[in-house]
Coordinates of C-alpha atoms and ligand atoms in Angstrom, one line a residue:
M1 CA 8.9 6.0 22.3
K2 CA 9.8 5.6 18.6
L3 CA 8.3 2.7 16.7
G4 CA 7.3 1.4 13.3
I5 CA 3.8 0.1 12.5
D6 CA 3.0 -2.1 9.6
F7 CA -0.8 -1.8 9.2
G8 CA -1.2 -4.9 7.1
T9 CA -4.2 -6.6 5.5
T10 CA -4.0 -9.5 7.8
H11 CA -1.7 -8.4 10.6
T12 CA -0.9 -5.1 12.2
V13 CA 2.7 -5.4 13.4
A14 CA 4.8 -3.1 15.5
A15 CA 8.5 -2.9 16.2
I16 CA 10.1 -0.5 18.7
A17 CA 13.4 1.3 18.7
D18 CA 15.1 0.2 22.0
Q19 CA 18.8 1.3 22.4
G20 CA 19.9 0.2 19.0
N21 CA 17.7 -2.9 18.8
F22 CA 14.4 -3.2 17.1
P23 CA 12.3 -5.8 18.8
V24 CA 8.9 -6.8 17.5
V25 CA 6.1 -6.1 19.9
F26 CA 4.1 -9.1 21.2
F27 CA 0.4 -8.8 22.0
S28 CA -1.5 -10.7 24.5
S29 CA -4.9 -12.1 23.4
P30 CA -7.8 -12.2 25.8
A31 CA -7.0 -15.9 26.4
G32 CA -3.6 -14.9 27.5
D33 CA -1.6 -16.2 24.5
W34 CA 1.2 -14.1 22.9
Y35 CA 1.3 -13.2 19.3
D36 CA 3.7 -11.1 17.3
F37 CA 0.8 -9.2 15.6
F38 CA -2.6 -7.7 16.3
P39 CA -5.2 -9.1 13.9
S40 CA -6.4 -6.6 11.4
L41 CA -10.1 -7.4 12.1
I42 CA -13.2 -5.4 12.9
A43 CA -16.4 -7.1 14.1
I44 CA -19.7 -5.3 14.0
R45 CA -23.0 -6.1 15.7
A46 CA -26.0 -3.6 15.7
G47 CA -23.9 -0.5 16.2
E48 CA -21.4 -2.3 18.5
T49 CA -17.7 -2.8 17.4
R50 CA -14.9 -5.1 18.4
F51 CA -11.3 -5.0 17.2
G52 CA -8.2 -7.3 16.8
F53 CA -8.3 -10.4 19.0
E54 CA -11.8 -9.6 20.3
A55 CA -13.0 -9.5 16.7
Y56 CA -11.2 -12.8 16.0
E57 CA -13.2 -14.5 18.8
V58 CA -16.5 -13.8 17.2
I59 CA -15.7 -15.1 13.7
G60 CA -18.5 -17.5 12.7
D61 CA -20.9 -16.1 15.3
P62 CA -23.9 -15.3 13.1
Q63 CA -24.7 -12.1 15.2
W64 CA -21.5 -10.5 14.2
T65 CA -20.2 -9.3 10.8
V66 CA -16.4 -9.6 10.7
I67 CA -14.5 -7.4 8.3
R68 CA -11.6 -9.6 7.5
S69 CA -9.2 -7.0 6.0
V70 CA -9.5 -3.7 7.7
K71 CA -6.9 -2.2 5.4
S72 CA -8.9 -3.1 2.3
L73 CA -11.4 -0.5 3.5
L74 CA -8.8 2.0 2.3
K75 CA -8.8 0.7 -1.2
H76 CA -12.2 2.1 -2.2
I77 CA -13.0 4.9 0.2
D78 CA -13.1 8.5 0.7
R79 CA -13.3 9.6 4.3
T80 CA -16.9 10.5 4.1
K81 CA -18.0 7.1 2.9
Q82 CA -20.4 5.1 5.0
L83 CA -20.5 1.3 5.3
E84 CA -24.0 -0.1 5.6
I85 CA -24.2 -3.3 7.7
E86 CA -27.5 -4.8 8.6
G87 CA -29.4 -1.5 8.8
H88 CA -26.6 0.4 10.6
S89 CA -24.3 2.9 9.0
Y90 CA -20.6 3.2 10.0
G91 CA -18.2 5.9 8.8
V92 CA -15.2 4.3 7.2
L93 CA -12.7 6.8 8.6
K94 CA -14.2 6.4 12.0
L95 CA -13.9 2.6 11.8
L96 CA -10.2 3.0 10.9
V97 CA -9.6 5.5 13.7
D98 CA -11.4 3.3 16.2
Y99 CA -9.4 0.2 15.0
L100 CA -6.1 2.1 15.4
S101 CA -7.2 3.5 18.8
A102 CA -7.8 -0.1 19.9
F103 CA -4.4 -1.1 18.6
K104 CA -2.9 1.8 20.6
R105 CA -4.7 0.6 23.7
A106 CA -3.3 -2.9 23.1
L107 CA 0.2 -1.4 22.8
R108 CA -0.1 0.3 26.1
H109 CA -2.0 -2.3 28.1
A110 CA -1.6 -5.8 26.5
S111 CA 1.8 -5.9 24.9
S112 CA 5.4 -6.7 25.6
I113 CA 6.2 -3.0 25.9
D114 CA 6.9 -2.7 29.6
S115 CA 6.8 1.1 30.0
N116 CA 3.8 3.3 29.5
P117 CA 5.2 5.8 27.0
L118 CA 4.0 9.4 26.8
S119 CA 3.8 9.3 23.1
F120 CA 4.3 7.0 20.1
K121 CA 6.5 8.6 17.5
T122 CA 5.6 6.4 14.6
S123 CA 6.6 5.6 11.1
V124 CA 4.0 3.8 9.0
A125 CA 4.1 2.2 5.6
V126 CA 1.6 1.9 2.8
P127 CA 1.7 -0.5 -0.2
A128 CA 3.8 1.0 -2.9
N129 CA 1.0 1.7 -5.4
T130 CA -1.3 3.3 -2.9
N131 CA -2.8 6.4 -4.3
N132 CA -2.5 9.8 -2.7
Q133 CA -6.0 9.8 -1.2
Q134 CA -5.4 6.5 0.5
R135 CA -2.0 7.8 1.8
F136 CA -3.8 10.9 3.2
V137 CA -6.6 8.9 4.8
T138 CA -4.0 6.5 6.4
A139 CA -2.1 9.5 7.8
E140 CA -5.3 11.1 9.1
A141 CA -6.5 7.9 10.7
F142 CA -3.1 7.4 12.6
T143 CA -3.0 11.0 13.7
S144 CA -6.6 11.0 14.9
A145 CA -5.9 7.8 16.8
G146 CA -3.2 9.7 18.7
F147 CA -0.1 8.5 17.0
D148 CA 2.6 11.1 16.4
L149 CA 3.3 10.4 12.7
L150 CA 7.0 10.8 11.8
N151 CA 7.2 9.2 8.3
M152 CA 5.1 7.5 5.8
L153 CA 7.0 5.1 3.5
N154 CA 6.3 2.6 0.9
E155 CA 6.2 -1.0 2.3
P156 CA 9.1 -2.3 0.2
S157 CA 11.3 0.7 1.0
A158 CA 10.9 -0.1 4.7
A159 CA 11.8 -3.7 4.0
T160 CA 15.1 -2.6 2.4
M161 CA 16.0 -1.0 5.6
E162 CA 15.5 -4.2 7.6
Y163 CA 17.7 -6.0 5.0
T164 CA 20.5 -3.5 5.4
S165 CA 20.5 -3.7 9.1
S166 CA 20.2 -7.5 9.4
V167 CA 22.0 -8.9 6.3
F168 CA 23.9 -6.2 4.4
K169 CA 25.9 -5.1 7.4
H170 CA 28.1 -8.1 6.8
V171 CA 28.9 -7.1 3.2
E172 CA 31.3 -4.5 1.9
R173 CA 29.1 -1.4 2.1
S174 CA 30.9 0.9 -0.3
N175 CA 30.1 -1.4 -3.2
K176 CA 27.0 -0.3 -4.9
K177 CA 24.5 -3.1 -5.0
Y178 CA 20.9 -3.6 -6.0
L179 CA 18.3 -5.4 -4.0
L180 CA 15.0 -6.6 -5.3
V181 CA 12.4 -6.8 -2.5
Y182 CA 9.6 -9.3 -3.0
D183 CA 6.8 -8.6 -0.5
L184 CA 3.7 -10.9 -0.7
G185 CA 1.4 -10.1 2.1
G186 CA -2.2 -10.9 2.9
G187 CA -3.8 -8.6 0.4
T188 CA -1.1 -7.0 -1.7
F189 CA 2.0 -7.8 -3.7
D190 CA 4.8 -5.2 -4.0
A191 CA 8.2 -5.5 -5.5
S192 CA 10.9 -2.8 -5.7
I193 CA 14.5 -2.4 -6.6
A194 CA 16.7 -0.5 -4.2
E195 CA 20.2 0.8 -4.9
I196 CA 22.1 0.6 -1.7
Q197 CA 25.5 2.2 -1.1
D198 CA 26.8 3.1 2.4
K199 CA 23.8 4.5 4.2
T200 CA 22.0 5.6 1.1
H201 CA 19.0 3.7 -0.1
R202 CA 17.6 4.8 -3.4
I203 CA 14.4 3.1 -4.5
I204 CA 14.6 3.2 -8.2
A205 CA 11.7 1.2 -9.5
T206 CA 8.5 -0.3 -8.0
E207 CA 5.7 -2.5 -9.2
G208 CA 2.8 -3.9 -7.4
L209 CA -0.4 -5.9 -7.8
E210 CA -3.0 -4.3 -5.5
N211 CA -5.3 -7.2 -5.3
L212 CA -3.0 -10.2 -5.0
G213 CA -2.1 -11.6 -1.7
G214 CA -2.6 -14.5 0.7
D215 CA -6.3 -13.9 0.8
Q216 CA -6.6 -15.2 -2.8
F217 CA -4.7 -18.4 -1.9
D218 CA -7.1 -18.9 1.0
E219 CA -10.0 -18.5 -1.4
I220 CA -8.6 -21.2 -3.7
L221 CA -8.4 -23.6 -0.9
A222 CA -11.9 -22.8 0.4
E223 CA -13.2 -23.3 -3.1
M224 CA -11.5 -26.7 -3.3
V225 CA -13.2 -27.7 0.0
L226 CA -16.6 -26.5 -1.3
E227 CA -16.2 -28.4 -4.5
Q228 CA -16.2 -31.7 -2.5
F229 CA -19.7 -31.2 -1.4
N230 CA -22.6 -32.2 -3.5
P231 CA -24.8 -30.2 -3.6
R232 CA -22.5 -27.3 -3.0
P233 CA -23.4 -25.6 0.3
E234 CA -24.7 -22.1 0.4
L235 CA -22.8 -20.2 3.0
T236 CA -23.7 -17.2 5.1
F237 CA -21.3 -14.4 5.3
G238 CA -20.1 -15.5 8.7
E239 CA -19.6 -19.1 7.6
R240 CA -17.6 -18.0 4.7
V241 CA -15.3 -16.0 6.9
R242 CA -14.9 -19.0 9.2
L243 CA -14.0 -21.3 6.2
L244 CA -11.5 -18.8 4.9
E245 CA -9.9 -18.5 8.3
L246 CA -9.6 -22.3 8.5
A247 CA -8.1 -22.4 5.0
R248 CA -5.6 -19.7 6.0
E249 CA -4.5 -21.8 9.0
K250 CA -4.1 -24.9 6.8
K251 CA -2.2 -22.9 4.2
E252 CA 0.2 -21.5 6.8
A253 CA 0.9 -25.0 8.1
L254 CA 2.2 -26.2 4.7
T255 CA 5.8 -27.2 4.4
P256 CA 7.7 -28.3 1.3
Q257 CA 7.2 -31.9 2.5
S258 CA 3.4 -31.6 2.9
R259 CA 1.4 -34.1 0.8
T260 CA -2.3 -33.8 1.9
I261 CA -4.3 -31.0 3.5
L262 CA -6.8 -32.4 6.0
L263 CA -9.5 -30.0 7.0
E264 CA -12.4 -30.7 9.4
W265 CA -15.3 -28.6 8.6
H266 CA -19.1 -28.5 8.9
P267 CA -21.2 -26.5 6.5
N268 CA -24.2 -24.8 8.0
E269 CA -23.6 -26.1 11.6
G270 CA -23.8 -29.7 10.5
V271 CA -21.7 -32.7 11.6
P272 CA -18.0 -32.0 11.0
L273 CA -16.6 -33.7 7.9
L274 CA -13.0 -34.5 7.2
V275 CA -12.1 -33.0 3.8
R276 CA -8.9 -34.0 2.1
V277 CA -7.1 -31.8 -0.5
P278 CA -4.0 -33.1 -2.2
V279 CA -1.3 -30.5 -1.9
K280 CA -0.2 -31.0 -5.4
D281 CA -3.6 -30.1 -6.7
Y282 CA -3.8 -27.1 -4.5
F283 CA -0.3 -25.9 -5.6
D284 CA -1.4 -26.4 -9.3
R285 CA -4.3 -24.1 -8.7
C286 CA -2.1 -21.5 -7.0
E287 CA 0.6 -21.5 -9.6
P288 CA -1.0 -18.9 -11.9
L289 CA -1.1 -16.4 -8.9
V290 CA 2.6 -17.1 -8.1
Q291 CA 3.4 -16.7 -11.8
K292 CA 1.9 -13.2 -11.8
T293 CA 4.3 -12.1 -9.1
V294 CA 7.2 -13.8 -10.9
E295 CA 6.4 -11.8 -14.1
V296 CA 6.5 -8.6 -12.1
V297 CA 9.9 -9.6 -10.7
Q298 CA 11.3 -10.4 -14.1
N299 CA 10.1 -7.2 -15.6
L300 CA 11.6 -5.2 -12.8
A301 CA 14.9 -7.1 -12.8
K302 CA 15.3 -6.5 -16.6
R303 CA 15.5 -2.8 -15.9
I304 CA 18.9 -3.2 -14.3
D305 CA 20.1 -6.4 -15.7
S306 CA 18.9 -7.7 -19.1
S307 CA 20.9 -10.9 -18.8
N308 CA 18.6 -12.4 -16.1
D309 CA 21.5 -13.7 -14.0
L310 CA 21.1 -10.8 -11.6
E311 CA 24.9 -10.3 -11.4
E312 CA 24.3 -6.7 -10.2
F313 CA 21.9 -7.8 -7.5
S314 CA 22.9 -8.8 -4.0
A315 CA 19.6 -10.7 -3.5
I316 CA 16.0 -11.1 -4.2
Y317 CA 14.8 -10.6 -0.7
L318 CA 11.6 -12.3 0.3
V319 CA 9.4 -10.6 3.0
G320 CA 5.7 -10.8 3.8
G321 CA 3.9 -13.7 5.5
M322 CA 3.3 -15.4 2.1
S323 CA 7.0 -15.7 1.4
S324 CA 6.8 -18.8 3.6
F325 CA 4.5 -20.4 1.1
P326 CA 6.7 -23.1 -0.5
L327 CA 5.8 -22.3 -4.1
I328 CA 7.2 -18.8 -3.9
A329 CA 10.9 -19.6 -3.2
R330 CA 10.7 -22.7 -5.4
N331 CA 9.7 -20.7 -8.4
L332 CA 12.1 -17.9 -7.8
K333 CA 15.1 -20.2 -7.1
H334 CA 14.2 -22.1 -10.3
I335 CA 14.8 -18.9 -12.3
Y336 CA 17.5 -17.1 -10.3
G337 CA 19.3 -19.9 -8.5
Q338 CA 19.5 -20.9 -4.9
H339 CA 22.0 -18.3 -3.7
K340 CA 20.2 -15.2 -5.1
V341 CA 16.9 -15.9 -3.3
K342 CA 17.0 -15.0 0.4
K343 CA 14.2 -15.0 2.9
S344 CA 14.1 -12.5 5.7
H345 CA 14.4 -14.0 9.2
H346 CA 11.6 -11.7 10.1
C347 CA 9.3 -12.1 7.1
N348 CA 6.2 -11.2 9.0
S349 CA 7.8 -8.2 10.6
A350 CA 10.4 -6.9 8.2
V351 CA 8.4 -3.8 7.3
A352 CA 7.7 -2.9 10.9
I353 CA 11.4 -3.4 11.8
G354 CA 12.5 -1.3 8.8
L355 CA 10.1 1.4 9.9
A356 CA 11.4 1.3 13.5
I357 CA 14.9 1.7 12.2
L358 CA 13.9 4.7 10.2
S359 CA 12.1 6.3 13.2
D360 CA 15.3 5.9 15.2
R361 CA 18.0 6.7 12.7
E362 CA 16.3 9.2 10.5
S363 CA 19.3 11.6 10.5
E364 CA 21.8 8.8 9.6
I365 CA 19.9 7.0 6.9
R366 CA 19.5 8.7 3.5
L367 CA 16.4 7.3 2.0
Q368 CA 15.3 8.4 -1.4
E369 CA 12.1 7.0 -2.7
S370 CA 10.6 7.4 -6.2
L371 CA 7.1 8.1 -7.4
T372 CA 5.1 5.0 -7.6
R373 CA 2.3 6.4 -9.9
H374 CA 2.1 8.8 -12.8
F375 CA 0.7 12.2 -12.1
G376 CA -0.6 14.7 -14.7
L377 CA -3.5 16.6 -16.1
W378 CA -5.7 16.9 -19.1
R379 CA -5.1 19.9 -21.4
E380 CA -6.8 21.1 -24.5
A381 CA -4.8 20.8 -27.7
D382 CA -5.4 21.6 -31.4
D383 CA -7.2 24.9 -30.7
G384 CA -9.5 23.1 -28.3
E385 CA -10.3 20.2 -30.6
S386 CA -8.7 17.5 -28.6
L387 CA -7.5 16.7 -25.1
V388 CA -4.0 15.4 -24.3
F389 CA -2.7 14.0 -21.0
D390 CA 0.3 16.1 -19.8
R391 CA 2.5 13.8 -17.7
L392 CA 3.9 16.2 -15.1
F393 CA 5.6 13.6 -12.9
E394 CA 6.2 10.1 -14.2
K395 CA 6.3 6.9 -12.3
D396 CA 9.7 6.0 -11.0
Q397 CA 10.7 9.7 -10.9
P398 CA 13.2 9.9 -8.1
L399 CA 11.9 12.0 -5.2
P400 CA 14.2 14.5 -3.6
P401 CA 16.1 13.0 -0.6
R402 CA 14.5 13.6 2.7
G403 CA 15.4 17.1 4.1
E404 CA 16.3 18.5 0.7
P405 CA 14.3 21.0 -1.3
A406 CA 11.3 19.9 -3.4
L407 CA 11.6 19.2 -7.1
V408 CA 10.1 22.0 -9.1
L409 CA 8.5 21.8 -12.5
R410 CA 7.1 24.8 -14.4
R411 CA 4.7 25.3 -17.3
R412 CA 4.4 28.9 -18.8
Y413 CA 1.9 29.9 -21.5
R414 CA -0.6 32.5 -22.7
P415 CA -4.1 31.4 -21.6
S416 CA -7.0 31.4 -24.0
H417 CA -9.8 30.8 -21.5
N418 CA -11.5 33.1 -19.0
I419 CA -11.2 30.3 -16.4
G420 CA -8.6 27.6 -16.3
I421 CA -9.9 24.1 -15.4
F422 CA -7.3 21.7 -14.0
R423 CA -8.2 18.1 -14.0
F424 CA -5.5 16.1 -12.3
Q425 CA -5.2 12.4 -12.5
E426 CA -3.0 9.8 -11.0
C427 CA -2.5 6.3 -12.5
G428 CA -0.5 3.1 -12.4
F429 CA 0.6 3.2 -16.1
I430 CA 0.1 5.0 -19.4
E431 CA -1.4 3.3 -22.4
D432 CA -1.7 5.0 -25.8
D433 CA -0.8 8.3 -24.0
R434 CA -3.8 8.0 -21.7
P435 CA -3.9 7.2 -17.9
A436 CA -4.5 3.4 -17.4
G437 CA -4.4 0.9 -14.6
L438 CA -5.9 2.2 -11.4
V439 CA -6.8 5.7 -12.2
T440 CA -7.5 8.2 -9.5
V441 CA -9.4 11.3 -10.6
W442 CA -8.8 14.4 -8.5
N443 CA -11.3 17.2 -7.8
Q444 CA -11.1 19.9 -10.4
I445 CA -9.3 23.1 -9.6
L446 CA -10.5 26.4 -11.1
F447 CA -8.3 29.4 -11.6
S448 CA -9.4 32.8 -13.1
F449 CA -7.3 33.8 -16.1
A450 CA -9.5 36.8 -16.9
P451 CA -8.2 39.5 -14.6
G452 CA -11.8 40.7 -13.7
L453 CA -12.6 37.3 -12.2
E454 CA -9.7 37.1 -9.7
G455 CA -10.7 36.3 -6.2
T456 CA -14.4 35.5 -7.1
N457 CA -16.2 32.3 -6.8
L458 CA -15.8 30.6 -10.1
L459 CA -18.1 27.7 -9.5
G460 CA -21.1 27.7 -11.9
L461 CA -19.5 30.5 -14.2
E462 CA -19.5 29.7 -17.9
V463 CA -16.1 28.9 -19.3
T464 CA -15.3 30.8 -22.5
R465 CA -12.6 30.1 -25.0
Y466 CA -11.3 33.1 -26.9
E467 CA -10.1 32.9 -30.5
H468 CA -6.8 34.6 -29.5
P469 CA -5.0 34.0 -26.3
F470 CA -4.5 36.8 -23.8
D471 CA -1.3 38.8 -24.4
F472 CA 0.1 37.9 -21.0
E473 CA 1.5 34.8 -19.5
V474 CA 0.5 32.6 -16.6
E475 CA 2.8 30.1 -15.0
E476 CA 2.0 26.8 -13.2
I477 CA 4.6 25.7 -10.7
Y478 CA 4.5 22.2 -9.3
S479 CA 6.6 21.1 -6.3
L480 CA 7.2 17.5 -5.5
S481 CA 8.4 16.9 -1.9
A482 CA 10.5 14.0 -0.5
E483 CA 7.3 12.5 0.8
G484 CA 5.7 12.5 -2.6
E485 CA 3.3 15.4 -1.9
I486 CA 2.6 17.7 -4.7
S487 CA 1.8 21.4 -4.4
F488 CA 0.5 23.5 -7.3
K489 CA 0.9 27.2 -7.6
I490 CA -0.4 29.3 -10.4
I491 CA 0.6 32.9 -11.1
N492 CA -0.8 35.4 -13.5
H493 CA 2.4 37.3 -14.4
H494 CA 0.3 40.3 -15.7
T495 CA -1.5 41.0 -12.4
G496 CA 0.7 39.1 -10.0
Y497 CA -2.4 37.3 -8.7
S498 CA -1.6 33.7 -7.6
E499 CA -3.1 30.8 -5.8
T500 CA -1.5 27.7 -4.2
F501 CA -3.1 24.3 -3.7
Q502 CA -1.7 21.3 -1.8
L503 CA -2.9 18.6 -4.1
T504 CA -2.7 15.9 -1.5
R505 CA -4.6 17.9 1.0
T506 CA -7.3 19.8 -0.9
S507 CA -8.2 17.4 -3.6
G508 CA -9.8 14.1 -4.0
I509 CA -11.0 13.4 -0.5
G510 CA -13.5 16.3 -0.2
Ligands
ATP601 N1 4.0 -19.9 7.3 C1 3.2 -19.4 6.4 N2 3.0 -20.0 5.2 C2 2.2 -19.6 4.3 N3 1.5 -18.4 4.4 C3 1.7 -17.7 5.5 C4 2.6 -18.1 6.5 N4 2.5 -17.2 7.5 C5 1.7 -16.2 7.1 N5 1.2 -16.5 5.9 C6 0.2 -15.7 5.1 O1 0.8 -14.4 4.9 C7 -0.3 -13.5 4.8 C8 0.0 -12.4 5.7 O2 1.2 -11.8 5.4 P1 1.6 -10.4 6.1 O3 1.5 -10.5 7.5 O4 3.0 -10.1 5.5 O5 0.5 -9.6 5.4 P2 0.0 -8.1 5.7 O6 1.2 -7.3 6.0 O7 -1.0 -8.2 6.8 O8 -0.7 -7.8 4.4 P3 -0.4 -6.7 3.2 O9 1.1 -6.4 3.3 O10 -0.8 -7.4 2.0 O11 -1.2 -5.5 3.5 C9 -1.5 -14.2 5.1 O12 -2.2 -14.6 3.9 C10 -1.0 -15.4 5.8 O13 -1.9 -16.5 5.8
MG602 MG1 2.5 -6.3 4.6

């Protein structure tokens, strides 16, 4: 069975490919209710774990620690990292694999899929500005949980595919059009511009805010509730999670007509109190968060269309659960007009549907993504006096279309060290010629320039810089694949000795 899985911060959503249709999978909770998602939750108690709906059931139970956003574990991990909870230690990669295994069991035994498929040929997505380590850990977790991984895409790229299949099919396809995808989920915001013509989707620019999502809007509401108590109650971890869940439910129930949020809550197991929050006050507090996303949209749109009327765009396409939050469309329509802002009919599942489409029609659709982060390395300059950051591949560099050869970049020079030290870094943006934003530091790679050292263990050897460079050349060859993976080969042209490193595989995650 071919399917797409959107492993989201709040919801894990699946859509399957079924004879040209891409239905969203429904999951049955233990109480017997149907949901079009599986909650991205893990609950932990003294070495015991529960996942999804079963974790949801123990929110607020003081014996259990509920991890509200499983995906956020990916943000600051390497796969060897351990999570310490109440004296017990849990491997982060194992938790992810166990979560995805529970999700797979739910697909087989508690979902709307009526067959018991032999395998799940799956496309998955990651937020656009995810770094390579997180991409690799995600792929590893899915594979270890028994999914047959076909593709890994950026979330907004998947959403463009849902757009073309559900909206764009009614439009003259041969006209080149741009689409701006706005995806505000539970934990992340991503926006990208796609150029769509016939069956070719080219993602030409992407921006994201890694820590902005619905969770922050829940926190604002929870804060407004707490402010109404005097003295302000001290909450245990479990009570805080319960309040945030309540806030989330109230936020999701808001409509453009809502005036007051009524919330029944008891701090510290006390008598429930009715708390009233005026919607206008809540919206005022949320406005700065919404503005941050709007700024990203405006900066992106300017790259294609400096006039701000978005003549060249077919739409700003809203996906992600938070696109139902009234302030979002209101702000965007105010700037770009009613007719330009369109909301997906499947805003909770657009990414999963787009992925299912790609799993099914891989050979028909030409998807070309672009790099979402800068990648380069530090080099010595001025005879070893200073360091400069050599940007090998820049953000928004188009990746080769799928199925086509990798993009190759070469650097050839006469070395002046006995050992070359390669310090690769990945980053969100460049400021004063230095990596900035979220910077990922890769493991160092060592290569022997001095012929006598070839093939030996270089760790711990002293690095010497010679006054004059060697009289032979070495060459670095970088290959960037359609999936954004970078391989690095280095050759000594004098001796013919070479080594190759898969940067996504050997670096960073130990
Ligand atoms: N009708 C609604 N009104 C307001 N917010 C909503 C509504 N429905 C869902 N949300 C919010 O949308 C967020 C979840 O969106 P979504 O399912 O797209 O996120 P995700 O894919 O799990 O997360 P991410 O993409 O950030 O990893 C939650 O904060 C949820 O409360
Ligand atoms: Mg999402």
